[in-house]
C-alpha atoms as a printed R data frame, in Angstrom:
    type eleno elety resid chain resno       x      y       z
1   ATOM     1    CA   MET     A     1  -0.233 -0.293  -0.061
2   ATOM     2    CA   ASN     A     2   1.368  3.740  -0.695
3   ATOM     3    CA   PHE     A     3   0.325  5.247   3.287
4   ATOM     4    CA   PHE     A     4   0.172  8.867   1.510
5   ATOM     5    CA   GLY     A     5  -1.115  7.691  -2.418
6   ATOM     6    CA   PRO     A     6  -5.480  8.287   0.000
7   ATOM     7    CA   ALA     A     7  -6.042 11.834  -0.362
8   ATOM     8    CA   SER     A     8  -7.649 11.875   3.223
9   ATOM     9    CA   ALA     A     9  -4.269 11.014   3.708
10  ATOM    10    CA   ALA     A    10  -2.218 14.050   1.789
11  ATOM    11    CA   GLU     A    11  -4.711 16.594   3.390
12  ATOM    12    CA   ARG     A    12  -3.319 15.392   7.199
13  ATOM    13    CA   TYR     A    13  -0.255 14.929   5.821
14  ATOM    14    CA   ALA     A    14  -0.257 19.030   4.309
15  ATOM    15    CA   LYS     A    15  -1.389 20.444   7.182
16  ATOM    16    CA   GLY     A    16   0.859 18.192  10.511
17  ATOM    17    CA   ARG     A    17   4.312 18.345   8.179
18  ATOM    18    CA   PRO     A    18   7.233 20.728  10.044
19  ATOM    19    CA   PHE     A    19   8.826 22.523   7.372
20  ATOM    20    CA   PHE     A    20  12.058 21.821   8.765
21  ATOM    21    CA   HIS     A    21  14.037 21.175   5.227
22  ATOM    22    CA   PRO     A    22  15.887 24.080   4.886
23  ATOM    23    CA   LEU     A    23  18.094 22.723   7.492
24  ATOM    24    CA   VAL     A    24  19.306 19.524   6.365
25  ATOM    25    CA   VAL     A    25  19.632 22.067   2.879
26  ATOM    26    CA   GLY     A    26  21.828 24.313   4.084
27  ATOM    27    CA   ARG     A    27  23.992 21.876   5.576
28  ATOM    28    CA   ALA     A    28  24.397 20.511   2.338
29  ATOM    29    CA   LYS     A    29  25.353 23.437   0.742
30  ATOM    30    CA   GLU     A    30  28.066 23.225   3.218
31  ATOM    31    CA   VAL     A    31  29.211 20.070   3.052
32  ATOM    32    CA   PHE     A    32  29.101 20.911  -0.596
33  ATOM    33    CA   GLY     A    33  30.881 23.376  -1.029
34  ATOM    34    CA   LEU     A    34  27.637 25.416  -3.320
35  ATOM    35    CA   LYS     A    35  28.771 29.031  -3.332
36  ATOM    36    CA   GLU     A    36  26.684 29.863  -6.994
37  ATOM    37    CA   PRO     A    37  22.773 28.259  -7.271
38  ATOM    38    CA   LEU     A    38  23.198 25.513  -8.884
39  ATOM    39    CA   ALA     A    39  21.243 25.137 -12.532
40  ATOM    40    CA   HIS     A    40  18.500 22.034 -11.497
41  ATOM    41    CA   ALA     A    41  17.724 20.251  -8.972
42  ATOM    42    CA   LEU     A    42  15.473 17.398  -8.654
43  ATOM    43    CA   ASP     A    43  13.111 16.283  -5.108
44  ATOM    44    CA   VAL     A    44  12.179 12.679  -4.918
45  ATOM    45    CA   GLY     A    45   8.745 11.511  -3.468
46  ATOM    46    CA   CYS     A    46   8.361 15.562  -2.747
47  ATOM    47    CA   GLY     A    47   4.514 14.628  -0.512
48  ATOM    48    CA   THR     A    48   3.497 17.945  -0.285
49  ATOM    49    CA   GLY     A    49   6.416 19.939  -2.084
50  ATOM    50    CA   LEU     A    50   7.843 21.034   1.762
51  ATOM    51    CA   SER     A    51  11.344 19.689   0.713
52  ATOM    52    CA   THR     A    52  11.038 20.483  -3.329
53  ATOM    53    CA   ALA     A    53  10.063 24.479  -1.810
54  ATOM    54    CA   ALA     A    54  13.369 24.626  -0.032
55  ATOM    55    CA   LEU     A    55  15.548 23.269  -1.960
56  ATOM    56    CA   ARG     A    56  14.587 26.310  -3.788
57  ATOM    57    CA   GLU     A    57  18.239 27.750  -2.125
58  ATOM    58    CA   LEU     A    58  20.548 25.900  -3.948
59  ATOM    59    CA   ALA     A    59  18.969 25.462  -7.824
60  ATOM    60    CA   ALA     A    60  17.157 27.524 -10.261
61  ATOM    61    CA   GLU     A    61  15.111 24.919 -11.071
62  ATOM    62    CA   VAL     A    62  13.451 21.859  -8.803
63  ATOM    63    CA   VAL     A    63  11.480 19.925  -9.898
64  ATOM    64    CA   GLY     A    64   9.930 18.076  -7.194
65  ATOM    65    CA   VAL     A    65   8.482 14.024  -8.181
66  ATOM    66    CA   ASP     A    66   5.423 12.626  -5.823
67  ATOM    67    CA   ALA     A    67   4.170  8.913  -6.966
68  ATOM    68    CA   SER     A    68   0.637 10.532  -5.315
69  ATOM    69    CA   ALA     A    69  -1.010 11.931  -7.411
70  ATOM    70    CA   ALA     A    70  -2.163 13.855  -4.152
71  ATOM    71    CA   MET     A    71   0.228 14.795  -2.400
72  ATOM    72    CA   VAL     A    72   1.425 16.262  -5.329
73  ATOM    73    CA   ALA     A    73  -2.512 18.120  -5.446
74  ATOM    74    CA   HIS     A    74  -0.869 19.997  -1.909
75  ATOM    75    CA   ALA     A    75   2.106 21.389  -2.897
76  ATOM    76    CA   PRO     A    76   2.842 25.321  -2.656
77  ATOM    77    CA   ARG     A    77   3.390 26.365  -6.344
78  ATOM    78    CA   ARG     A    78   5.984 28.572  -6.715
79  ATOM    79    CA   ALA     A    79   7.937 30.623  -9.781
80  ATOM    80    CA   GLY     A    80  10.997 27.678 -10.330
81  ATOM    81    CA   VAL     A    81   9.472 24.976  -9.579
82  ATOM    82    CA   ALA     A    82   7.562 22.516 -10.802
83  ATOM    83    CA   TYR     A    83   5.595 19.299 -10.552
84  ATOM    84    CA   VAL     A    84   5.715 15.817 -12.250
85  ATOM    85    CA   VAL     A    85   3.617 12.567 -10.635
86  ATOM    86    CA   ALA     A    86   5.816  9.633 -11.621
87  ATOM    87    CA   GLU     A    87   7.016  6.726  -9.752
88  ATOM    88    CA   ALA     A    88  10.982  6.726  -8.268
89  ATOM    89    CA   GLU     A    89  12.233  4.047  -9.673
90  ATOM    90    CA   ARG     A    90  10.889  5.549 -13.429
91  ATOM    91    CA   LEU     A    91  11.888  8.744 -14.074
92  ATOM    92    CA   PRO     A    92   9.638 11.265 -16.668
93  ATOM    93    CA   PHE     A    93  13.577 12.352 -17.925
94  ATOM    94    CA   GLY     A    94  16.412 12.307 -19.412
95  ATOM    95    CA   GLU     A    95  19.949 11.149 -19.205
96  ATOM    96    CA   GLY     A    96  21.784 13.938 -16.782
97  ATOM    97    CA   VAL     A    97  19.714 16.428 -16.625
98  ATOM    98    CA   PHE     A    98  20.038 16.964 -12.548
99  ATOM    99    CA   ASP     A    99  22.978 18.848 -10.533
100 ATOM   100    CA   LEU     A   100  21.757 17.267  -7.201
101 ATOM   101    CA   MET     A   101  18.697 15.693  -5.934
102 ATOM   102    CA   THR     A   102  16.925 14.838  -2.428
103 ATOM   103    CA   VAL     A   103  15.307 12.137  -1.433
104 ATOM   104    CA   SER     A   104  13.546 12.884   1.659
105 ATOM   105    CA   GLN     A   105  11.854 10.594   4.279
106 ATOM   106    CA   VAL     A   106  11.169  8.331   1.506
107 ATOM   107    CA   LEU     A   107  13.883  6.343   0.164
108 ATOM   108    CA   HIS     A   108  12.878  3.079   3.435
109 ATOM   109    CA   TRP     A   109   9.893  2.375   1.042
110 ATOM   110    CA   LEU     A   110  11.494  2.526  -1.940
111 ATOM   111    CA   ASP     A   111  13.388 -0.169  -4.006
112 ATOM   112    CA   ARG     A   112  16.425  1.184  -3.865
113 ATOM   113    CA   ALA     A   113  18.526 -1.019  -6.807
114 ATOM   114    CA   ARG     A   114  15.963  0.492  -8.914
115 ATOM   115    CA   PHE     A   115  15.795  3.593  -7.400
116 ATOM   116    CA   PHE     A   116  19.870  4.155  -7.674
117 ATOM   117    CA   ALA     A   117  19.647  2.972 -11.080
118 ATOM   118    CA   GLU     A   118  17.295  5.681 -12.025
119 ATOM   119    CA   ALA     A   119  19.174  7.930  -9.668
120 ATOM   120    CA   ARG     A   120  22.591  7.360 -11.726
121 ATOM   121    CA   ARG     A   121  21.006  7.551 -15.338
122 ATOM   122    CA   VAL     A   122  19.639 11.415 -14.484
123 ATOM   123    CA   LEU     A   123  22.143 12.939 -12.681
124 ATOM   124    CA   ARG     A   124  25.097 14.247 -14.068
125 ATOM   125    CA   ALA     A   125  29.117 12.421 -14.211
126 ATOM   126    CA   ASP     A   126  29.674 14.300 -10.604
127 ATOM   127    CA   GLY     A   127  25.703 14.639  -9.447
128 ATOM   128    CA   LYS     A   128  24.732 14.853  -6.187
129 ATOM   129    CA   LEU     A   129  22.876 12.856  -3.820
130 ATOM   130    CA   VAL     A   130  21.253 13.806  -0.487
131 ATOM   131    CA   VAL     A   131  19.237 11.354   0.778
132 ATOM   132    CA   TYR     A   132  17.348 12.392   4.411
133 ATOM   133    CA   ASP     A   133  14.549 11.458   7.168
134 ATOM   134    CA   ASN     A   134  13.327 12.620   9.905
135 ATOM   135    CA   TYR     A   135  12.046 10.487  12.862
136 ATOM   136    CA   PHE     A   136  10.107 12.058  16.034
137 ATOM   137    CA   ALA     A   137  11.896 10.537  19.229
138 ATOM   138    CA   GLY     A   138   9.909 12.589  21.282
139 ATOM   139    CA   ALA     A   139  10.028 14.512  24.739
140 ATOM   140    CA   PRO     A   140  12.678 16.108  25.056
141 ATOM   141    CA   GLU     A   141  15.086 13.787  27.033
142 ATOM   142    CA   GLY     A   142  14.320 13.433  30.889
143 ATOM   143    CA   ASP     A   143  10.451 14.158  29.504
144 ATOM   144    CA   GLU     A   144   9.468  9.612  31.055
145 ATOM   145    CA   ALA     A   145   5.726 10.574  30.692
146 ATOM   146    CA   PHE     A   146   5.435 11.306  26.989
147 ATOM   147    CA   THR     A   147   8.682  8.222  26.411
148 ATOM   148    CA   ARG     A   148   6.150  6.075  28.188
149 ATOM   149    CA   TRP     A   149   2.362  7.315  26.721
150 ATOM   150    CA   HIS     A   150   4.569  7.131  23.306
151 ATOM   151    CA   ARG     A   151   6.085  4.170  23.550
152 ATOM   152    CA   GLU     A   152   3.220  2.394  25.791
153 ATOM   153    CA   SER     A   153   0.252  3.967  25.013
154 ATOM   154    CA   TYR     A   154   1.482  5.535  20.700
155 ATOM   155    CA   LEU     A   155   3.021  2.818  19.760
156 ATOM   156    CA   GLU     A   156   0.282 -0.088  20.539
157 ATOM   157    CA   ARG     A   157  -2.404  0.948  19.240
158 ATOM   158    CA   TYR     A   158  -0.498  2.068  15.988
159 ATOM   159    CA   PRO     A   159   2.617  0.139  15.027
160 ATOM   160    CA   SER     A   160   5.293  1.508  13.150
161 ATOM   161    CA   PRO     A   161   4.227 -0.473   9.622
162 ATOM   162    CA   LEU     A   162   7.200 -2.790   7.188
163 ATOM   163    CA   ARG     A   163   9.902 -0.751   5.970
164 ATOM   164    CA   VAL     A   164  13.676 -1.635   5.190
165 ATOM   165    CA   TRP     A   165  15.172  1.851   7.159
166 ATOM   166    CA   THR     A   166  17.182  3.565   6.060
167 ATOM   167    CA   GLN     A   167  21.003  3.481   6.908
168 ATOM   168    CA   LEU     A   168  23.489  3.690   3.257
169 ATOM   169    CA   SER     A   169  27.365  2.617   4.120
170 ATOM   170    CA   ASP     A   170  29.848  3.263   2.081
171 ATOM   171    CA   GLU     A   171  29.874 -0.858   0.074
172 ATOM   172    CA   ASP     A   172  25.847  0.789  -0.503
173 ATOM   173    CA   ALA     A   173  27.023  3.981  -2.141
174 ATOM   174    CA   THR     A   174  30.259  2.484  -4.183
175 ATOM   175    CA   ARG     A   175  27.649 -0.384  -5.310
176 ATOM   176    CA   GLU     A   176  24.968  1.607  -5.876
177 ATOM   177    CA   GLY     A   177  27.635  4.033  -8.542
178 ATOM   178    CA   PHE     A   178  28.513  6.790  -5.808
179 ATOM   179    CA   ARG     A   179  31.085  7.944  -2.742
180 ATOM   180    CA   LEU     A   180  29.650  8.547   0.513
181 ATOM   181    CA   LEU     A   181  31.042 11.935   1.337
182 ATOM   182    CA   ALA     A   182  29.876 13.259   4.403
183 ATOM   183    CA   HIS     A   183  26.990 11.367   6.730
184 ATOM   184    CA   GLU     A   184  25.764 12.928   9.683
185 ATOM   185    CA   LEU     A   185  22.590 13.364  12.408
186 ATOM   186    CA   LEU     A   186  21.025 16.822  12.969
187 ATOM   187    CA   PRO     A   187  19.026 16.758  16.195
188 ATOM   188    CA   HIS     A   188  16.597 19.604  16.681
189 ATOM   189    CA   GLU     A   189  13.154 20.537  18.118
190 ATOM   190    CA   ILE     A   190   9.845 21.250  17.694
191 ATOM   191    CA   SER     A   191   6.884 23.021  19.201
192 ATOM   192    CA   PHE     A   192   4.353 21.594  18.879
193 ATOM   193    CA   SER     A   193   0.395 23.103  20.836
194 ATOM   194    CA   VAL     A   194  -2.142 19.777  21.668
195 ATOM   195    CA   GLU     A   195  -3.765 20.112  18.615
196 ATOM   196    CA   GLY     A   196  -0.389 21.105  16.176
197 ATOM   197    CA   LEU     A   197   1.007 17.225  17.748
198 ATOM   198    CA   ALA     A   198  -2.040 15.035  16.957
199 ATOM   199    CA   ASP     A   199  -1.859 17.054  13.649
200 ATOM   200    CA   TYR     A   200   1.425 15.102  13.369
201 ATOM   201    CA   LEU     A   201   1.597 12.011  14.084
202 ATOM   202    CA   LEU     A   202  -2.296 12.010  11.861
203 ATOM   203    CA   SER     A   203   0.319 12.642   8.897
204 ATOM   204    CA   GLN     A   204   2.325  9.820  10.337
205 ATOM   205    CA   SER     A   205   2.392  5.600   8.824
206 ATOM   206    CA   ASN     A   206   1.062  5.110  12.055
207 ATOM   207    CA   VAL     A   207  -1.985  5.887  11.830
208 ATOM   208    CA   ILE     A   208  -2.694  5.891   8.456
209 ATOM   209    CA   ALA     A   209  -1.788  1.963   8.080
210 ATOM   210    CA   VAL     A   210  -5.374  1.304  10.819
211 ATOM   211    CA   VAL     A   211  -7.643  4.689   9.714
212 ATOM   212    CA   GLU     A   212  -7.260  4.227   5.757
213 ATOM   213    CA   GLY     A   213  -5.711  1.575   5.377
214 ATOM   214    CA   GLY     A   214  -7.290 -1.406   8.438
215 ATOM   215    CA   GLY     A   215 -10.951  0.990   8.158
216 ATOM   216    CA   ARG     A   216  -9.729 -0.405  12.488
217 ATOM   217    CA   GLU     A   217 -10.625  3.595  12.703
218 ATOM   218    CA   GLU     A   218 -11.385  6.609  11.836
219 ATOM   219    CA   ALA     A   219  -9.817  9.490  11.466
220 ATOM   220    CA   SER     A   220 -11.577 12.320  14.426
221 ATOM   221    CA   GLU     A   221 -11.446  9.205  16.390
222 ATOM   222    CA   ALA     A   222  -8.041  8.787  16.585
223 ATOM   223    CA   ARG     A   223  -7.262 12.415  16.450
224 ATOM   224    CA   ARG     A   224  -9.681 12.898  19.743
225 ATOM   225    CA   TRP     A   225  -8.003  9.930  20.760
226 ATOM   226    CA   ILE     A   226  -4.402 11.746  21.186
227 ATOM   227    CA   VAL     A   227  -5.987 15.266  21.749
228 ATOM   228    CA   GLU     A   228  -7.437 13.137  25.725
229 ATOM   229    CA   THR     A   229  -4.617 11.450  26.089
230 ATOM   230    CA   THR     A   230  -0.735 13.889  25.365
231 ATOM   231    CA   ARG     A   231  -3.877 16.594  27.248
232 ATOM   232    CA   PRO     A   232  -2.275 16.302  30.586
233 ATOM   233    CA   LEU     A   233   1.299 15.395  29.416
234 ATOM   234    CA   PHE     A   234   1.770 19.068  28.248
235 ATOM   235    CA   GLY     A   235   1.183 20.759  31.853
236 ATOM   236    CA   GLY     A   236  -0.934 23.452  31.120
237 ATOM   237    CA   ASP     A   237   1.559 24.775  28.512
238 ATOM   238    CA   GLY     A   238   0.818 25.599  24.658
239 ATOM   239    CA   GLU     A   239   2.899 24.559  22.883
240 ATOM   240    CA   ARG     A   240   6.001 21.979  24.045
241 ATOM   241    CA   ARG     A   241   9.423 21.326  22.414
242 ATOM   242    CA   PHE     A   242   9.966 17.846  20.556
243 ATOM   243    CA   LEU     A   243  12.984 16.048  19.934
244 ATOM   244    CA   PHE     A   244  13.722 14.840  16.408
245 ATOM   245    CA   HIS     A   245  16.420 12.733  14.721
246 ATOM   246    CA   ALA     A   246  17.371 14.350  10.974
247 ATOM   247    CA   PRO     A   247  19.883 11.785   9.125
248 ATOM   248    CA   VAL     A   248  21.484 13.291   6.632
249 ATOM   249    CA   TRP     A   249  23.519 11.608   3.814
250 ATOM   250    CA   TYR     A   250  25.793 12.865   1.405
251 ATOM   251    CA   LEU     A   251  26.895 11.532  -2.201
252 ATOM   252    CA   ARG     A   252  28.342 12.085  -5.206
253 ATOM   253    CA   ARG     A   253  27.470  9.886  -8.480
254 ATOM   254    CA   VAL     A   254  30.742  8.702  -9.897
255 ATOM   255    CA   ALA     A   255  31.811  8.623 -13.486
């Protein structure tokens, strides 16, 4: 199942996902030593366009690609940015078109061998590739109450669907025709209100698998449960900061 294909899931994704992507794009600029904007960049698995919008900082022309037409329908339109509905393993572009490609929060859903073959094909000889994710780590360290809720209540009710978690070693990169230049973990915090946290969690595949995939629960019921069970954990605060981990891999195509 494409967890982000249903229109209802795409709508919740557009509403609930935080715009953390400039953090990664800024680091990519430093790691690759980019002094001037590149000509063409491609954002694969662009979703509702947040990662594509951030990539505009690094390139004059950016294309966002996603397999879900419902997700792309929510992407913001702006000068220098275009969107295409297509699979990551079958990109509708010629050879050597792009200087840079980003893949945000999607590699764990892809057929890796087919995707990397396409990435090599559409990138120019020394093209750059950034693969990154953003994992919800819960409340900052020391908040045992929220950690316990997330582990024993949320994940019990909405377990993570099966996936191959993103990891890329030097050997993995070499096998796929790339050189791994650097890898780092970027911890950062995002503020949510009770309602904002519920909106974010409703955009996760955990909830989508139950609501759209199994039909065992309505989205409104899931939202009500999340709000009711997390409100006491806010202790009367309007917002709380939550910890995220963004692992990033910076690669270069081997000619």
